[in-house]
Coordinates of C-alpha atoms in Angstrom, one line a residue:
X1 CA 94.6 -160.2 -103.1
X2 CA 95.5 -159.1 -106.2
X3 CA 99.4 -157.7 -107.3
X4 CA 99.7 -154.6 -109.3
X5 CA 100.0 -156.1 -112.4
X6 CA 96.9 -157.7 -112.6
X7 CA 95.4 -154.4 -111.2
X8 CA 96.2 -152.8 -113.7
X9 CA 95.4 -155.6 -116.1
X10 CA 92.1 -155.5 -114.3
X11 CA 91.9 -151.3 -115.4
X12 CA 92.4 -152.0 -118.6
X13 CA 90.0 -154.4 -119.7
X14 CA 87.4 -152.3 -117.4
X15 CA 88.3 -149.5 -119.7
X16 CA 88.3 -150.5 -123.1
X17 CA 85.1 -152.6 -122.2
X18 CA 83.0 -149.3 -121.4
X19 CA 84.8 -147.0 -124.1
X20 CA 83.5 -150.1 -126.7
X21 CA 80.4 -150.7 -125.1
X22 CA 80.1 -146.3 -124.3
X23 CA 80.9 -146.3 -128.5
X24 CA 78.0 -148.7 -129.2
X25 CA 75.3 -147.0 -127.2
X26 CA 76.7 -143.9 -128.4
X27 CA 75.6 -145.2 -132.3
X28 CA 72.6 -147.0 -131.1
X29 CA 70.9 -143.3 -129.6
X30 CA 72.2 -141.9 -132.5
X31 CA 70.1 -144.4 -135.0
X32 CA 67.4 -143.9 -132.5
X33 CA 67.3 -140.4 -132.5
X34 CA 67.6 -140.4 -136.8
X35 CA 64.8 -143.1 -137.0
X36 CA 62.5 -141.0 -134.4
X37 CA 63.2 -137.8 -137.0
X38 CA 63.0 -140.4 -140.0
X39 CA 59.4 -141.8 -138.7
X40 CA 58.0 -138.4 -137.8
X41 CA 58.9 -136.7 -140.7
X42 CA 57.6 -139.4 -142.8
X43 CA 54.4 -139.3 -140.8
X44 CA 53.9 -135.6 -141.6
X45 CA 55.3 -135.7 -145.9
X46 CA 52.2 -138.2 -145.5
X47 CA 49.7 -135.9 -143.7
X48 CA 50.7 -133.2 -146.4
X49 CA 50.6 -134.9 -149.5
X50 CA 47.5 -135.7 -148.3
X51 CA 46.0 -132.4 -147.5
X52 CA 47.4 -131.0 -150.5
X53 CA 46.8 -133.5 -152.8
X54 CA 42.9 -133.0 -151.4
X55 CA 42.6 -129.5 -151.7
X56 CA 44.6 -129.4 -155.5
X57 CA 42.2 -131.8 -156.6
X58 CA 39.6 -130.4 -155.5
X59 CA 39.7 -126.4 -156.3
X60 CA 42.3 -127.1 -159.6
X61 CA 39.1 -128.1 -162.1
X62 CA 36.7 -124.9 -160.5
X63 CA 39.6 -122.3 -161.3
X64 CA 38.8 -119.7 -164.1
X65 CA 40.9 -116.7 -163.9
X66 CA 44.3 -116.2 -162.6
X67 CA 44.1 -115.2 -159.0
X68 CA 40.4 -114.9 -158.2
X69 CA 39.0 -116.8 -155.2
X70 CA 36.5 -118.8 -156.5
X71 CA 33.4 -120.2 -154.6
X72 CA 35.3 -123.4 -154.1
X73 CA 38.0 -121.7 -151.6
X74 CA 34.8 -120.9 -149.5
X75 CA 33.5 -124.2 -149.6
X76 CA 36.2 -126.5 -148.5
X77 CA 38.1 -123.6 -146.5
X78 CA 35.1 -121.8 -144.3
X79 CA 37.8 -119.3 -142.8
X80 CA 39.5 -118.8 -145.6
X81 CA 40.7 -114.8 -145.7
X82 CA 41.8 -112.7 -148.3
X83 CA 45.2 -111.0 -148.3
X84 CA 43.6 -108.1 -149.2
X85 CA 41.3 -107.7 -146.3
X86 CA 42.0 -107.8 -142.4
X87 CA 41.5 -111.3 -141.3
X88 CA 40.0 -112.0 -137.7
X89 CA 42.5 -113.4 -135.1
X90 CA 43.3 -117.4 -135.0
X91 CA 41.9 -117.5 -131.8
X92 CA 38.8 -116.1 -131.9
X93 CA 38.2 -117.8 -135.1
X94 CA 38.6 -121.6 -133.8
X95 CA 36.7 -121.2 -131.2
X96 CA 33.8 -120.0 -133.5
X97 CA 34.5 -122.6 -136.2
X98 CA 36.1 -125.4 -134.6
X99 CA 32.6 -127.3 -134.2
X100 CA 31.4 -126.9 -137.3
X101 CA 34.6 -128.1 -139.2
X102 CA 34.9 -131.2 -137.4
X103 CA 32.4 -133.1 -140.4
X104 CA 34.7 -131.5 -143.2
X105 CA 37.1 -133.8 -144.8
X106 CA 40.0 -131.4 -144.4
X107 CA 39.0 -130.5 -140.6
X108 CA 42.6 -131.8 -139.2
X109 CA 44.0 -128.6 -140.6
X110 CA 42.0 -126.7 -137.7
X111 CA 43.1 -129.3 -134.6
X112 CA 46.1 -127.5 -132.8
X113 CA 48.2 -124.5 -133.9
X114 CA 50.0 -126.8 -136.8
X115 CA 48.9 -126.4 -140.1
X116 CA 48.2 -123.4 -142.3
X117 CA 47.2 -123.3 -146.2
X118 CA 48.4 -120.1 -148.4
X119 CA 47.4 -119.4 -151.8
X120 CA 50.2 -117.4 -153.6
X121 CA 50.3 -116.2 -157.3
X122 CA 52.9 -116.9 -159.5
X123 CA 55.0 -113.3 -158.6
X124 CA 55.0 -114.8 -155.3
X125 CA 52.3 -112.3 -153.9
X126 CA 50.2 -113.8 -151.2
X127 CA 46.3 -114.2 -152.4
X128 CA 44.8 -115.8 -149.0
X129 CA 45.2 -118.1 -146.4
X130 CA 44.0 -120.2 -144.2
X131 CA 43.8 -122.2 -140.6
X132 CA 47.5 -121.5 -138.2
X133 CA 49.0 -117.8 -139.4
X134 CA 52.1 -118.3 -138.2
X135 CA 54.3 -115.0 -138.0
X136 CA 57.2 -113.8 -140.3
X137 CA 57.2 -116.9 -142.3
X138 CA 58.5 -116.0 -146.0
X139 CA 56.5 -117.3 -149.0
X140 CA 59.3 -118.8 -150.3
X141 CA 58.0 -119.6 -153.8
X142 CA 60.0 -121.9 -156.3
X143 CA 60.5 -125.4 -158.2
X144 CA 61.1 -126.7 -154.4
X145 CA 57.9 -128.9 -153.5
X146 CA 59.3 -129.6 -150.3
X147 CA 60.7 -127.0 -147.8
X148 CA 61.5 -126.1 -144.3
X149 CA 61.2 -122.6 -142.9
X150 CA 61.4 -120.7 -139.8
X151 CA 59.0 -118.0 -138.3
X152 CA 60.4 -114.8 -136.7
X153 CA 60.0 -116.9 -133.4
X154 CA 62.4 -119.9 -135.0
X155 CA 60.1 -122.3 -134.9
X156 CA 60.5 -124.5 -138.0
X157 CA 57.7 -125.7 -140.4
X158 CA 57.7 -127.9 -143.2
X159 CA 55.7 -127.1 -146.2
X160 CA 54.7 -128.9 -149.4
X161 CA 53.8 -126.5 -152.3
X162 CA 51.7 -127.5 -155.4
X163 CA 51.2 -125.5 -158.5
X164 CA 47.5 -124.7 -159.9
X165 CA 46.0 -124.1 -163.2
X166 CA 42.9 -122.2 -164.5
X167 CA 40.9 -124.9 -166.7
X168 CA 42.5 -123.3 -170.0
X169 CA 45.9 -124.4 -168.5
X170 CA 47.1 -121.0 -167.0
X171 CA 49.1 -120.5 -164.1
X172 CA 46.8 -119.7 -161.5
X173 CA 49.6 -119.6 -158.7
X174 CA 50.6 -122.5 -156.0
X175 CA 49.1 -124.0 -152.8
X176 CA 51.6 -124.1 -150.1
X177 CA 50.2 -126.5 -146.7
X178 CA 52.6 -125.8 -144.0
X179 CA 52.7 -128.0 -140.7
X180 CA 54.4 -126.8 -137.5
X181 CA 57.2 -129.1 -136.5
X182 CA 57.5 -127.4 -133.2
X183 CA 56.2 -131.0 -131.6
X184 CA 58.6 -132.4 -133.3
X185 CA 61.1 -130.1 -132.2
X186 CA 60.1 -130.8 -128.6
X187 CA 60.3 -134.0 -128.5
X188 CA 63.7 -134.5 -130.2
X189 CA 64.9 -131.8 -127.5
X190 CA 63.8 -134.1 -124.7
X191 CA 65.5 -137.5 -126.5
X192 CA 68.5 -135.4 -126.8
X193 CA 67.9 -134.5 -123.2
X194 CA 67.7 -138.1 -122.1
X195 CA 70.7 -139.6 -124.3
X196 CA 72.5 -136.4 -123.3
X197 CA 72.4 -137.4 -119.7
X198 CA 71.5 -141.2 -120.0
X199 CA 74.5 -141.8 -121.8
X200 CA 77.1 -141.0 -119.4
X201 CA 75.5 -142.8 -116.9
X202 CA 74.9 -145.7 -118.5
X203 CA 78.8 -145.6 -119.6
X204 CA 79.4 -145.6 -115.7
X205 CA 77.0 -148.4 -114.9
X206 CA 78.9 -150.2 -117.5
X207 CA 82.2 -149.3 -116.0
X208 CA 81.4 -150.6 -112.6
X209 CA 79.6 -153.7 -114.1
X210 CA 83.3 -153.8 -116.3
X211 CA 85.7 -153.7 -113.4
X212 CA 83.1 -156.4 -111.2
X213 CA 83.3 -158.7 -114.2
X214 CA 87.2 -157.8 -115.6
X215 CA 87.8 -159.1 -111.7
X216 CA 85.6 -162.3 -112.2
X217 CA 87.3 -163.4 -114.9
X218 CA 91.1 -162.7 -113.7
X219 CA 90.4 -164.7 -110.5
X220 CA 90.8 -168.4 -111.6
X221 CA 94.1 -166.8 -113.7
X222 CA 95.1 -164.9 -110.5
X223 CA 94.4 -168.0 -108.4
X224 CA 96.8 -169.7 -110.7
X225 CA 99.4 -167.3 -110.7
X226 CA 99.5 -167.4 -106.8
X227 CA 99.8 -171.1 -107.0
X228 CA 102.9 -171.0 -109.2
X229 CA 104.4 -168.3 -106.7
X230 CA 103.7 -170.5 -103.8
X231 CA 104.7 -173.6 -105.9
X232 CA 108.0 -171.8 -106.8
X233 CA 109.1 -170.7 -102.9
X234 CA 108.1 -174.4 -101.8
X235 CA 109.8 -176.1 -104.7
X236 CA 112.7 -173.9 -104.0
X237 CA 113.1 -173.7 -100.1
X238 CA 112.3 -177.9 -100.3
X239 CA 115.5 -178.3 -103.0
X240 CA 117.4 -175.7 -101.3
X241 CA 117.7 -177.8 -97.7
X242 CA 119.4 -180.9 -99.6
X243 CA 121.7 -178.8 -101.6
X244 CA 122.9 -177.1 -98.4
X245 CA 123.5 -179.8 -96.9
X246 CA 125.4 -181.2 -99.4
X247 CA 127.2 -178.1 -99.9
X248 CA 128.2 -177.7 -96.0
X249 CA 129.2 -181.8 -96.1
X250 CA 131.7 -180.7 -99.1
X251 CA 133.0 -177.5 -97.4
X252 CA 133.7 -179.1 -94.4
X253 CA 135.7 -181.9 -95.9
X254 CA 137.5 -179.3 -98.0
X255 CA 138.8 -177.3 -94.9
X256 CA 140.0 -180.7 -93.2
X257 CA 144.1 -180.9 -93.7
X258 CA 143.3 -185.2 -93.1
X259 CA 140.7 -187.0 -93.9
X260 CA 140.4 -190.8 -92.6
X261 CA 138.3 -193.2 -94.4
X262 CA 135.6 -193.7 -92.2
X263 CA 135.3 -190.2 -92.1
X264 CA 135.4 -190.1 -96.1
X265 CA 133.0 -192.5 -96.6
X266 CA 130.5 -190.5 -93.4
X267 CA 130.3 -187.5 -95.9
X268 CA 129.9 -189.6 -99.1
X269 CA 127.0 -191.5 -97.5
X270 CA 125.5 -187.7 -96.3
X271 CA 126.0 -186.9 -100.3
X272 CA 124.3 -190.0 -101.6
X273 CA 121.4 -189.7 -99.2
X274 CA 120.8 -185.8 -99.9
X275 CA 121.5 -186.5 -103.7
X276 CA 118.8 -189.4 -103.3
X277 CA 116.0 -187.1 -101.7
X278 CA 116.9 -184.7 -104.3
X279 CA 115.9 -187.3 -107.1
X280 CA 113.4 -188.3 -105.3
X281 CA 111.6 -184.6 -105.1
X282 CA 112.2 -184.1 -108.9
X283 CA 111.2 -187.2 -110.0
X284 CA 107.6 -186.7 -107.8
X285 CA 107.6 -183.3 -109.1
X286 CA 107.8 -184.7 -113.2
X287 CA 105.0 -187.4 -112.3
X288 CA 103.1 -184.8 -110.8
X289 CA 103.0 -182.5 -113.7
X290 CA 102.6 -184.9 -116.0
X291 CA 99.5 -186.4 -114.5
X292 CA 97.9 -183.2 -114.2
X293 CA 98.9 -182.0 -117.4
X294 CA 97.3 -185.7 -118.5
X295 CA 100.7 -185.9 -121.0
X296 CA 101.0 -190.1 -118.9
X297 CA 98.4 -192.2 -120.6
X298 CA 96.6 -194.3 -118.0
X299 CA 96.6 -198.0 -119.5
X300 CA 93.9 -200.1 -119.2
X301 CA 95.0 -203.1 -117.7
X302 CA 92.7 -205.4 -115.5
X303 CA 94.3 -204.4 -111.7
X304 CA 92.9 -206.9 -108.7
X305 CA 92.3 -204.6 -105.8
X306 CA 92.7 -208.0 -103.2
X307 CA 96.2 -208.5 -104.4
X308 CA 97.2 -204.8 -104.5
X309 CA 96.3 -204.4 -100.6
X310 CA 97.6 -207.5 -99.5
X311 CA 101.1 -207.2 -101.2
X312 CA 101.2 -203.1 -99.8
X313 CA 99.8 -204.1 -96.0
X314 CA 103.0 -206.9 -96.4
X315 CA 105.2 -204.6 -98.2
X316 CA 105.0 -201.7 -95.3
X317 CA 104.9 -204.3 -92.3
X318 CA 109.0 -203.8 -91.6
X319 CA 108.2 -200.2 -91.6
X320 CA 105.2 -200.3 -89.1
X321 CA 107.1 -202.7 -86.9
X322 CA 110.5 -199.9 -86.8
X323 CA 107.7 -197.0 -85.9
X324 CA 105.9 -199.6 -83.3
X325 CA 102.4 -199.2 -85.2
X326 CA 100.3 -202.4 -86.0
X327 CA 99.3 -202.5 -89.3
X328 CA 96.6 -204.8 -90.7
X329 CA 94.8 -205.4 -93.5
X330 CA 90.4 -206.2 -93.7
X331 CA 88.8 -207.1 -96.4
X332 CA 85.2 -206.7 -96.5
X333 CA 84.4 -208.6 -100.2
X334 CA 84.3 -212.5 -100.7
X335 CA 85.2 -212.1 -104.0
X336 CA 87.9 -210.6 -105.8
X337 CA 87.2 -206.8 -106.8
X338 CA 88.7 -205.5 -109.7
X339 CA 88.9 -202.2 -111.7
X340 CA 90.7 -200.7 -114.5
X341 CA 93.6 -198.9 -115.2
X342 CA 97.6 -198.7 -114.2
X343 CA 98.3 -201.1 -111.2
X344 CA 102.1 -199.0 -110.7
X345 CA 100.0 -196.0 -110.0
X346 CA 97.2 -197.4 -107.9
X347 CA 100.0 -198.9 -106.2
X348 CA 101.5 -195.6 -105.8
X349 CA 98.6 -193.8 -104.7
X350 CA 97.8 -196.4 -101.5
X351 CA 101.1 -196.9 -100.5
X352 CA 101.5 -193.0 -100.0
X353 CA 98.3 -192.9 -98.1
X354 CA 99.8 -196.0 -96.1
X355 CA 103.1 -194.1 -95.6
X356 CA 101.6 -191.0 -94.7
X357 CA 99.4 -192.8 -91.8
X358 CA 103.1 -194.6 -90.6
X359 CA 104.4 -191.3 -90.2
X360 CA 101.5 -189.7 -88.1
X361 CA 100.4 -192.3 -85.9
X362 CA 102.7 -192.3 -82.4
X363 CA 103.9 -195.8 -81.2
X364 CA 101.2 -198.2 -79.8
X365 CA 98.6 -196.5 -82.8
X366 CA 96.7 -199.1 -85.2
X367 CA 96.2 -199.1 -89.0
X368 CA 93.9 -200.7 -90.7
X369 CA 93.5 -201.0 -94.5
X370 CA 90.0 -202.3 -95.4
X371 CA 89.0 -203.5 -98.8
X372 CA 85.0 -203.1 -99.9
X373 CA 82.4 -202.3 -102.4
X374 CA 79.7 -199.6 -102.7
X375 CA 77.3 -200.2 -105.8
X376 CA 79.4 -200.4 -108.3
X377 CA 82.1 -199.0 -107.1
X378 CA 85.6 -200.8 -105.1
X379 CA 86.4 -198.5 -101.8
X380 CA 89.9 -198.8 -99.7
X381 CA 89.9 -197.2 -96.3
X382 CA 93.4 -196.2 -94.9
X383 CA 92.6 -196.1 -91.3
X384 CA 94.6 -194.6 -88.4
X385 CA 94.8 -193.6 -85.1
X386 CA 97.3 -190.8 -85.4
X387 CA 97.3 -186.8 -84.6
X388 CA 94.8 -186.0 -87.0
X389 CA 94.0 -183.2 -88.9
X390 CA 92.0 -179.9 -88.6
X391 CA 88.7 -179.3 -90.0
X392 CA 90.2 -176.0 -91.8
X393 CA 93.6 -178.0 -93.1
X394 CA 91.5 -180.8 -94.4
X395 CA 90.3 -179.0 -97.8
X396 CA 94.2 -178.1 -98.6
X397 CA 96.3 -181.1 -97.9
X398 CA 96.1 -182.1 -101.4
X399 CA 98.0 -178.8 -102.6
X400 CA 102.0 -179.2 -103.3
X401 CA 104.0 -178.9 -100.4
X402 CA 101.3 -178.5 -98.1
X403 CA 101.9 -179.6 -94.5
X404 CA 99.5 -179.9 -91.8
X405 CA 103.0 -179.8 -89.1
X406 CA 106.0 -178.9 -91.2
X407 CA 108.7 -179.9 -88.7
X408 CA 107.3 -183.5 -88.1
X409 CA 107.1 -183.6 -91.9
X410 CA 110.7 -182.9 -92.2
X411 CA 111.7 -184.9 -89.3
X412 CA 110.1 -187.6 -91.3
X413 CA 111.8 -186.9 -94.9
X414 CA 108.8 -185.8 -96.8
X415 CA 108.2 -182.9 -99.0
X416 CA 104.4 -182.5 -98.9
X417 CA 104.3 -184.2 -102.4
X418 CA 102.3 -187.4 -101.4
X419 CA 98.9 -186.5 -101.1
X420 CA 98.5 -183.9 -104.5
X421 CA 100.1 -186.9 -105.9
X422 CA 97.4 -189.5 -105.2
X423 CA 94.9 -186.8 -105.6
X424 CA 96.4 -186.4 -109.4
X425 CA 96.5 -190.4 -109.3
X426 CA 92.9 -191.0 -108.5
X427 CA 91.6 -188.0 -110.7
X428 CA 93.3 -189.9 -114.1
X429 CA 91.5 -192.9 -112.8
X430 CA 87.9 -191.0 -112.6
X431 CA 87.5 -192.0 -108.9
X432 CA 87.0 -189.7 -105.7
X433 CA 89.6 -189.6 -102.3
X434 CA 88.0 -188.0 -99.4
X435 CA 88.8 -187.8 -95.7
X436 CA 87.7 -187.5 -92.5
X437 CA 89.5 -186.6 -89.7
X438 CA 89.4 -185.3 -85.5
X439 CA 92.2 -184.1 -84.4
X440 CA 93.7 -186.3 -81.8
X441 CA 91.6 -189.6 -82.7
X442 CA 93.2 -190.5 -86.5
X443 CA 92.0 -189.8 -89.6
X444 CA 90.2 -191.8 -92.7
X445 CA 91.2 -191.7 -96.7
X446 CA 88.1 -193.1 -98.4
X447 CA 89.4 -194.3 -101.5
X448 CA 86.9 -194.7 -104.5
X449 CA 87.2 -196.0 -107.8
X450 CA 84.3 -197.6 -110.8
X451 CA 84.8 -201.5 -110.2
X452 CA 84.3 -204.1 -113.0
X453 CA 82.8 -207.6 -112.8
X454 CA 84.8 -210.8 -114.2

């Protein structure tokens, strides 16, 4: 569960993830939409230079007087019509010539109401036309070769106009070739139609997908946040039992008018023992950091695994024999396994797994270290036949100041520390500890590290 602040955290990297990502696909249909405009009106410059470039060619060496159709109109431009006479309807006249014009090398002019060809002189008087007549469009004659125009309807057309001589280099007037962009038009209405409405969704698609993966990536940091709270009210309530006690022990001496020595040296001994748990937690608590945090150097010293269990199972006999367990040792290897790294540590790490198993096995329980090899690698087994633990505890009792029955824990003097520290322990030694446990029957710590010959 997350706390506000990394809600809101969690908001704000949703949001400035879609408003970047809503600004880049914002530019990206907006080059798309100028390239489709770009490419199309390329496509058609092209179609126009080369219709007009045909037809200038073409009629520019036959012209003899300024403003007479010669036979030449006639014969590239069958429907040619004069200005001056009434010209049959469009559609009557493709259907009569739209056969006939399809072996002419200037029959794309007649496919589809988009081109049209006008002759104007050089007063800017129309002299004929030919194929599309679109309505109301203005002659619009000039220096411009290129232009766009509108009809009375407002649909644009771009149009291309190219001066023409008479052979004694007169001004015969100009050749405009229109095309009809209204396709165009269309289709740049629908884009704008689809990134109009595409856009916003997507933004939202890319919102959701925002907050899903602004929550992905705040959960190991949340996760760790929620450890450091838990860590901070365990580390607290576990240093705040010793300090009250020594606190009560000095508060009660203080309200006593006479204080004998026995009693004096009662509370002193309270003091020392508190005091010592208390330097106890804090120095656990400095190695554990430290071996996490990887700032203690594991040195690489030759350790003999037969030595280290022997010397623990005799070290921790005294204590078996006070809690009326048998402890025992059984080693599994003829010879002598060994591995690398720091003996004080791996000494460490068993003896809490030893100490641990002392405290949870009731009088008249066994346990049994045992000493083997798997491949290449040395195992210990801390065997015992105490309370056990539950399947769903077994993945957490490494954690800081976890406890699988906090009042025998405390009964016992422990703090929960034990475990995450030979977790920590066997980690900077690149080995694995595993368990397996039924409650009620004892539980195993398989204890696994990369062995080396000698």
């Amino acid at each position: 569960m997350q706390t506000k602040p990394f809600r809101q955290t969690r908001w704000r990297l949703a949001l400035w993830y879609a408003v970047v990502m809503g600004f880049i696909l914002s530019l990206c249909g907006f080059g798309v939409y100028e390239v489709m405009i770009y490419a199309h009106l390329v496509a058609i410059d092209r179609e126009l230079k080369s219709v007009a470039g045909t037809l200038h060619d073409s009629i520019e060496p036959n012209l003899k007087q300024s403003g007479r159709l010669e036979l030449i109109f006639h014969q590239l431009l069958p429907d040619i019509c004069s200005a001056k006479s009434s010209c049959p309807t469009q559609t009557v006249y493709r259907q009569g010539y739209h056969t006939s014009t399809k072996r002419h090398i200037l029959s794309a002019i007649y496919q589809g109401n988009y081109y049209y060809i006008r002759f104007v002189d050089g007063a800017g008087q129309l002299i004929a036309l030919a194929g599309f007549q679109p309505e109301g469009l203005p002659l619009a004659v000039g220096q411009k070769v290129w232009q766009t125009l509108k009809d009375q309807q407002g649909d644009r057309y771009h149009q291309m106009s190219l001066p023409l001589h008479t052979q004694d280099n007169r001004l015969w007037g100009y050749i405009q070739v229109g095309r009809s962009l209204k396709d165009l038009d269309s289709r740049l209405a629908a884009l704008k139609l689809i990134l109009g409405l595409g856009l916003p969704i997507t933004v939202l698609l890319v919102g959701g997908s925002s907050w899903w993966l602004a929550g992905l990536a705040m959960q190991p940091i949340n996760q760790s946040y929620q450890q450091m709270k838990q860590f901070t009210a365990d580390a607290a309530h576990e240093l705040r039992t010793p300090v009250a006690a020594i606190q009560a022990a000095v508060e009660s001496v203080l309200r006593m008018s006479y204080l004998s020595e026995s009693e004096a040296r009662d509370t002193l001994k309270n003091v020392v023992s508190q005091n010592h748990r208390l330097a106890e937690m804090i120095e656990d608590l400095l190695l554990l950091s430290r071996l996490e945090e990887q700032k203690i150097l594991t040195p690489q010293v030759t350790c003999c695994l037969n030595d280290l269990v022997s010397d623990l199972v005799e070290e921790f006999a005294d204590m078996a024999f006070a809690a009326k367990v048998i402890l025992t040792s059984e080693v599994r290897v003829r010879k002598s396994l060994y591995v690398v790294g720091d003996e004080n540590q791996l000494y460490r790490l068993v003896s809490n797994l030893i100490t641990n198993a002392i405290k949870y096995t009731p009088a008249g329980g066994q346990i049994t270290v045992v000493l083997d090899r798997s491949n290449s690698h040395a195992l210990i087994e801390v065997r015992d036949t105490g309370i056990g633990i539950a399947p769903e505890e077994q993945t957490r009792i490494f954690e800081r100041f976890y406890r699988v029955n906090s009042d025998r824990s405390r009964s016992s003097g422990g703090a929960g520390l034990g475990l995450a520290i030979a977790s920590a322990i066997i980690q900077a030694h690149h080995g694995s500890l595993q368990v397996q446990s039924e409650l009620g029957k004892g539980s195993t710590f398989t204890i696994q590290l990369p062995s080396i010959s000698k």
